[in-house]
Short mmCIF file of C-alpha atoms in Angstrom, two decimals:
data_model
loop_
_atom_site.label_atom_id
_atom_site.label_comp_id
_atom_site.label_asym_id
_atom_site.label_seq_id
_atom_site.Cartn_x
_atom_site.Cartn_y
_atom_site.Cartn_z
CA MET A 1 122.60 112.08 110.27
CA SER A 2 122.17 115.66 109.99
CA THR A 3 118.66 116.91 109.98
CA LYS A 4 117.01 117.60 106.95
CA LYS A 5 114.96 121.17 106.49
CA VAL A 6 112.22 122.10 104.15
CA CYS A 7 110.55 125.21 103.55
CA LEU A 8 106.93 125.29 102.67
CA ASP A 9 105.88 128.59 100.88
CA ALA A 10 102.02 129.06 100.64
CA GLY A 11 101.41 130.77 97.87
CA HIS A 12 99.56 134.22 98.05
CA ASP A 13 97.55 135.38 101.01
CA ALA A 14 94.28 136.61 102.11
CA SER A 15 94.76 140.04 100.09
CA ASN A 16 95.16 137.89 96.67
CA VAL A 17 91.52 137.55 94.83
CA ASN A 18 92.91 134.32 92.59
CA GLN A 19 89.51 131.96 92.67
CA SER A 20 87.56 130.04 90.51
CA PRO A 21 85.08 131.62 88.35
CA ASP A 22 82.34 130.28 90.82
CA GLY A 23 84.13 131.79 93.82
CA SER A 24 84.14 128.33 95.44
CA PHE A 25 88.05 127.75 95.36
CA TYR A 26 90.66 130.30 96.64
CA GLU A 27 93.89 129.46 95.92
CA HIS A 28 95.12 131.16 99.29
CA GLU A 29 93.35 128.91 101.42
CA PHE A 30 94.26 126.03 99.37
CA THR A 31 98.18 126.60 99.50
CA LEU A 32 97.86 127.26 103.17
CA ASP A 33 95.70 123.97 103.95
CA MET A 34 98.49 122.13 101.75
CA ALA A 35 101.40 123.56 103.49
CA LYS A 36 99.85 122.68 106.85
CA ARG A 37 98.97 119.44 105.30
CA MET A 38 102.67 118.55 103.88
CA GLU A 39 103.88 119.95 107.25
CA ALA A 40 102.73 117.41 109.32
CA VAL A 41 103.92 114.70 106.64
CA LEU A 42 107.22 115.75 106.49
CA GLN A 43 107.35 116.60 110.10
CA ARG A 44 106.19 112.65 111.32
CA HIS A 45 110.01 111.97 109.13
CA GLY A 46 111.45 113.79 111.17
CA VAL A 47 111.60 116.85 108.94
CA VAL A 48 112.25 120.25 110.37
CA VAL A 49 109.44 122.19 108.65
CA THR A 50 109.01 126.31 108.39
CA LEU A 51 106.00 128.13 106.73
CA THR A 52 106.40 131.54 105.31
CA ARG A 53 102.90 132.02 106.96
CA THR A 54 100.84 130.03 108.86
CA GLY A 55 97.63 132.34 108.22
CA GLY A 56 96.16 134.79 105.91
CA GLU A 57 98.63 137.55 107.05
CA ALA A 58 100.03 139.26 104.13
CA VAL A 59 103.23 138.52 103.19
CA ASN A 60 105.12 139.46 99.95
CA LEU A 61 107.54 137.93 97.81
CA GLU A 62 110.80 139.48 99.63
CA GLU A 63 109.77 138.44 102.79
CA ARG A 64 108.95 134.75 101.69
CA VAL A 65 112.55 134.89 100.30
CA LYS A 66 114.19 136.55 103.35
CA ILE A 67 112.37 133.66 105.46
CA ALA A 68 113.55 130.73 103.38
CA ASN A 69 117.04 132.88 103.17
CA SER A 70 117.58 132.75 107.17
CA ILE A 71 117.77 129.18 107.57
CA PRO A 72 120.74 127.64 108.09
CA ASP A 73 121.42 124.79 105.65
CA LEU A 74 118.03 124.81 104.41
CA ASN A 75 117.66 121.85 102.17
CA LEU A 76 114.56 122.82 99.68
CA PHE A 77 112.12 125.64 99.48
CA VAL A 78 108.71 124.30 98.00
CA SER A 79 106.14 127.27 96.82
CA LEU A 80 102.74 126.01 96.60
CA HIS A 81 100.18 127.21 94.02
CA SER A 82 97.07 126.70 91.68
CA ASN A 83 97.40 127.53 88.03
CA ALA A 84 94.98 129.57 85.90
CA ALA A 85 94.28 129.91 82.17
CA GLY A 86 92.05 131.68 80.23
CA GLY A 87 89.82 134.48 80.87
CA GLU A 88 87.29 135.21 83.34
CA GLY A 89 85.03 131.47 82.39
CA TRP A 90 86.03 127.95 82.85
CA SER A 91 88.97 126.63 81.05
CA SER A 92 89.94 123.51 79.44
CA ALA A 93 93.78 123.47 80.71
CA ALA A 94 94.34 120.78 83.12
CA GLY A 95 97.27 119.16 84.98
CA TRP A 96 99.61 119.09 87.93
CA SER A 97 103.27 121.10 87.43
CA VAL A 98 106.28 122.05 88.47
CA TYR A 99 108.37 125.04 88.04
CA THR A 100 112.46 125.53 88.34
CA SER A 101 114.68 128.76 87.50
CA VAL A 102 116.73 126.96 84.70
CA ALA A 103 117.12 124.08 83.02
CA GLY A 104 119.79 121.60 84.01
CA ALA A 105 119.57 117.80 84.64
CA ALA A 106 122.64 117.96 87.24
CA ALA A 107 120.78 121.04 89.39
CA GLN A 108 119.92 120.17 92.46
CA ARG A 109 116.34 121.60 92.38
CA ASN A 110 115.70 119.68 89.38
CA ILE A 111 116.79 116.69 90.43
CA ALA A 112 113.88 117.77 93.65
CA ALA A 113 111.62 118.73 90.85
CA ASN A 114 111.87 114.99 89.22
CA ALA A 115 111.54 113.26 92.58
CA VAL A 116 108.57 115.07 93.05
CA ILE A 117 107.18 114.56 89.60
CA SER A 118 107.85 111.06 89.92
CA ALA A 119 105.91 110.41 93.24
CA VAL A 120 102.73 112.38 92.05
CA GLU A 121 102.61 110.66 88.82
CA GLU A 122 103.02 107.11 90.69
CA ALA A 123 100.21 108.33 93.02
CA GLY A 124 97.59 108.91 89.90
CA VAL A 125 97.58 112.46 89.69
CA ALA A 126 97.21 114.21 86.60
CA THR A 127 100.34 116.23 85.28
CA ARG A 128 100.93 118.36 82.44
CA SER A 129 103.02 117.88 79.40
CA PRO A 130 105.62 118.53 80.36
CA ALA A 131 105.83 118.41 83.99
CA LEU A 132 108.61 120.26 84.42
CA TRP A 133 108.47 124.39 83.12
CA HIS A 134 111.25 126.51 84.02
CA GLU A 135 110.32 130.37 84.87
CA ARG A 136 112.36 133.28 86.79
CA PHE A 137 109.65 133.65 88.91
CA TYR A 138 111.08 135.88 91.95
CA VAL A 139 111.00 133.29 94.54
CA LEU A 140 112.80 130.80 92.36
CA ARG A 141 115.82 133.09 91.30
CA ASN A 142 116.61 134.52 94.40
CA THR A 143 116.11 131.72 97.14
CA VAL A 144 119.52 130.35 98.05
CA ALA A 145 118.52 126.85 98.47
CA PRO A 146 117.27 124.69 95.89
CA ALA A 147 113.81 126.06 94.78
CA ILE A 148 110.92 124.29 93.34
CA LEU A 149 107.22 125.83 92.68
CA LEU A 150 104.65 123.74 92.62
CA GLU A 151 101.56 124.16 90.51
CA GLN A 152 98.99 121.41 91.64
CA GLY A 153 96.14 121.71 89.27
CA PHE A 154 94.06 124.59 87.41
CA HIS A 155 91.46 126.39 89.56
CA THR A 156 90.09 127.75 86.32
CA ASN A 157 89.26 124.12 85.52
CA GLU A 158 85.68 122.64 86.53
CA GLY A 159 86.91 119.37 87.09
CA GLU A 160 90.12 119.87 88.65
CA VAL A 161 87.97 122.65 91.27
CA ALA A 162 86.16 119.96 92.22
CA LEU A 163 89.38 117.96 93.11
CA LEU A 164 91.07 120.44 94.48
CA LYS A 165 88.30 121.05 97.33
CA SER A 166 87.95 117.69 98.07
CA ALA A 167 89.85 116.66 100.99
CA ALA A 168 90.32 113.32 99.72
CA TYR A 169 92.34 114.69 96.85
CA ARG A 170 94.11 116.77 98.76
CA LYS A 171 95.32 113.91 101.17
CA LEU A 172 96.52 112.17 98.59
CA LEU A 173 98.38 115.02 96.48
CA ALA A 174 99.80 116.33 99.95
CA GLU A 175 101.55 112.56 100.42
CA ALA A 176 102.49 111.52 97.08
CA GLN A 177 104.61 115.56 97.02
CA CYS A 178 106.29 114.67 100.69
CA LYS A 179 106.69 111.30 99.23
CA GLY A 180 108.86 112.90 96.52
CA ILE A 181 110.55 115.57 98.46
CA LEU A 182 111.69 112.85 100.97
CA SER A 183 112.83 110.71 98.08
CA TYR A 184 114.74 113.65 97.07
CA LEU A 185 116.35 114.10 100.82
CA ASP A 186 117.03 110.41 100.75
CA ILE A 187 114.61 109.68 103.83
CA PRO A 188 112.59 106.21 103.54
CA TRP A 189 108.32 107.01 103.26
CA GLN A 190 107.07 105.33 106.52
CA GLU A 191 103.26 104.56 106.40
CA THR A 192 101.20 105.75 109.09
CA PRO A 193 99.71 102.82 111.21
CA THR A 194 95.98 102.69 111.03
CA PRO A 195 95.10 102.75 114.82
CA GLU A 196 92.60 100.00 115.58
CA PRO A 197 89.51 101.02 116.90
CA ASP A 198 88.42 100.99 120.70
CA ASN A 199 85.45 99.13 120.53
CA ARG A 200 84.88 99.05 124.28
CA THR A 201 84.15 102.35 125.07
CA PRO A 202 81.55 104.82 123.39
CA SER A 203 83.10 107.95 122.04
CA PRO A 204 83.20 110.82 124.30
CA TRP A 205 80.48 112.64 122.61
CA ALA A 206 78.02 110.04 123.07
CA ALA A 207 78.77 108.42 126.39
CA GLU A 208 76.04 110.09 128.36
CA ASP A 209 73.42 108.83 126.00
CA TRP A 210 74.79 105.56 125.51
CA TYR A 211 75.09 104.74 128.95
CA ARG A 212 71.62 106.16 129.73
CA ALA A 213 70.54 103.46 126.81
CA VAL A 214 72.49 100.51 128.65
CA ALA A 215 70.58 101.88 131.75
CA LEU A 216 67.33 101.03 130.09
CA GLY A 217 68.15 97.90 128.57
CA LEU A 218 67.97 99.28 124.66
CA PHE A 219 71.64 98.05 124.49
CA ASP A 220 73.64 95.18 126.19
CA GLY A 221 76.51 97.57 127.22
CA SER A 222 79.23 96.21 124.81
CA ARG A 223 80.64 97.14 121.57
CA PRO A 224 79.05 100.66 121.31
CA ARG A 225 81.30 102.03 118.01
CA GLU A 226 80.02 98.93 116.10
CA PRO A 227 77.61 99.74 113.65
CA LEU A 228 73.85 98.71 113.91
CA THR A 229 72.28 95.86 111.73
CA ARG A 230 68.84 96.09 110.81
CA GLU A 231 68.34 93.49 113.01
CA MET A 232 69.49 95.52 116.01
CA ALA A 233 67.73 98.63 114.89
CA ALA A 234 64.36 95.99 114.83
CA VAL A 235 65.09 94.56 118.70
CA LEU A 236 65.49 98.50 119.27
CA LEU A 237 62.27 99.82 118.30
CA GLY A 238 60.87 96.36 119.88
CA ARG A 239 62.22 97.38 123.33
CA LEU A 240 61.10 101.36 122.31
CA GLY A 241 57.63 99.90 122.66
CA ILE A 242 57.09 101.41 118.83
CA LEU A 243 56.05 98.01 117.22
CA ASP A 244 53.66 97.29 119.88
#
């Protein structure tokens, strides 16, 4: 089986001023973070990933397309963005959506788009109606490989900005979008196994103080990473002489 290749385009760069009305959210920061999150998930599944930018460096539209078109046998180009509506204040416009250049159910770009829509909706992400839109954006019409552009919510919507700034929501969104991409690439999703915590040794940042506490008899030396109960706290206070 040949290796699948995806180009992730973190929309805009640090020179772009797209932000939330309160200045707490910047599109260029969000899209780069999302690109890196998705890169990690796709690479875990054996996909070769190319980023059009890896930092805040300026990369114009022509350069982004040139990067994508220079990748032999590229399977999919994905441009990442957040949406905007209204004037300078908050807007009620909301919802995740995807763009392709032209309609056509049999076109690979739209097959890919619909695969991502299904995965995103399954994850519980609110989408616009319709979720699939068509526009002749530069990166969509000039990329040789099938190309989709994801608008991952509105940075002009106060509620969605709160979500888009959340690390937990970014993780959910990145994984959902990757599930759709992997489905399109015919690659089975693999859950990340949750590692069992090692309760036998202290964390490196706490090790010195932990062993000092054990030497003083404040702890018995077992289970250093387990939570401290109230009764344990009472014993600790007693051994420190605070209860005398």
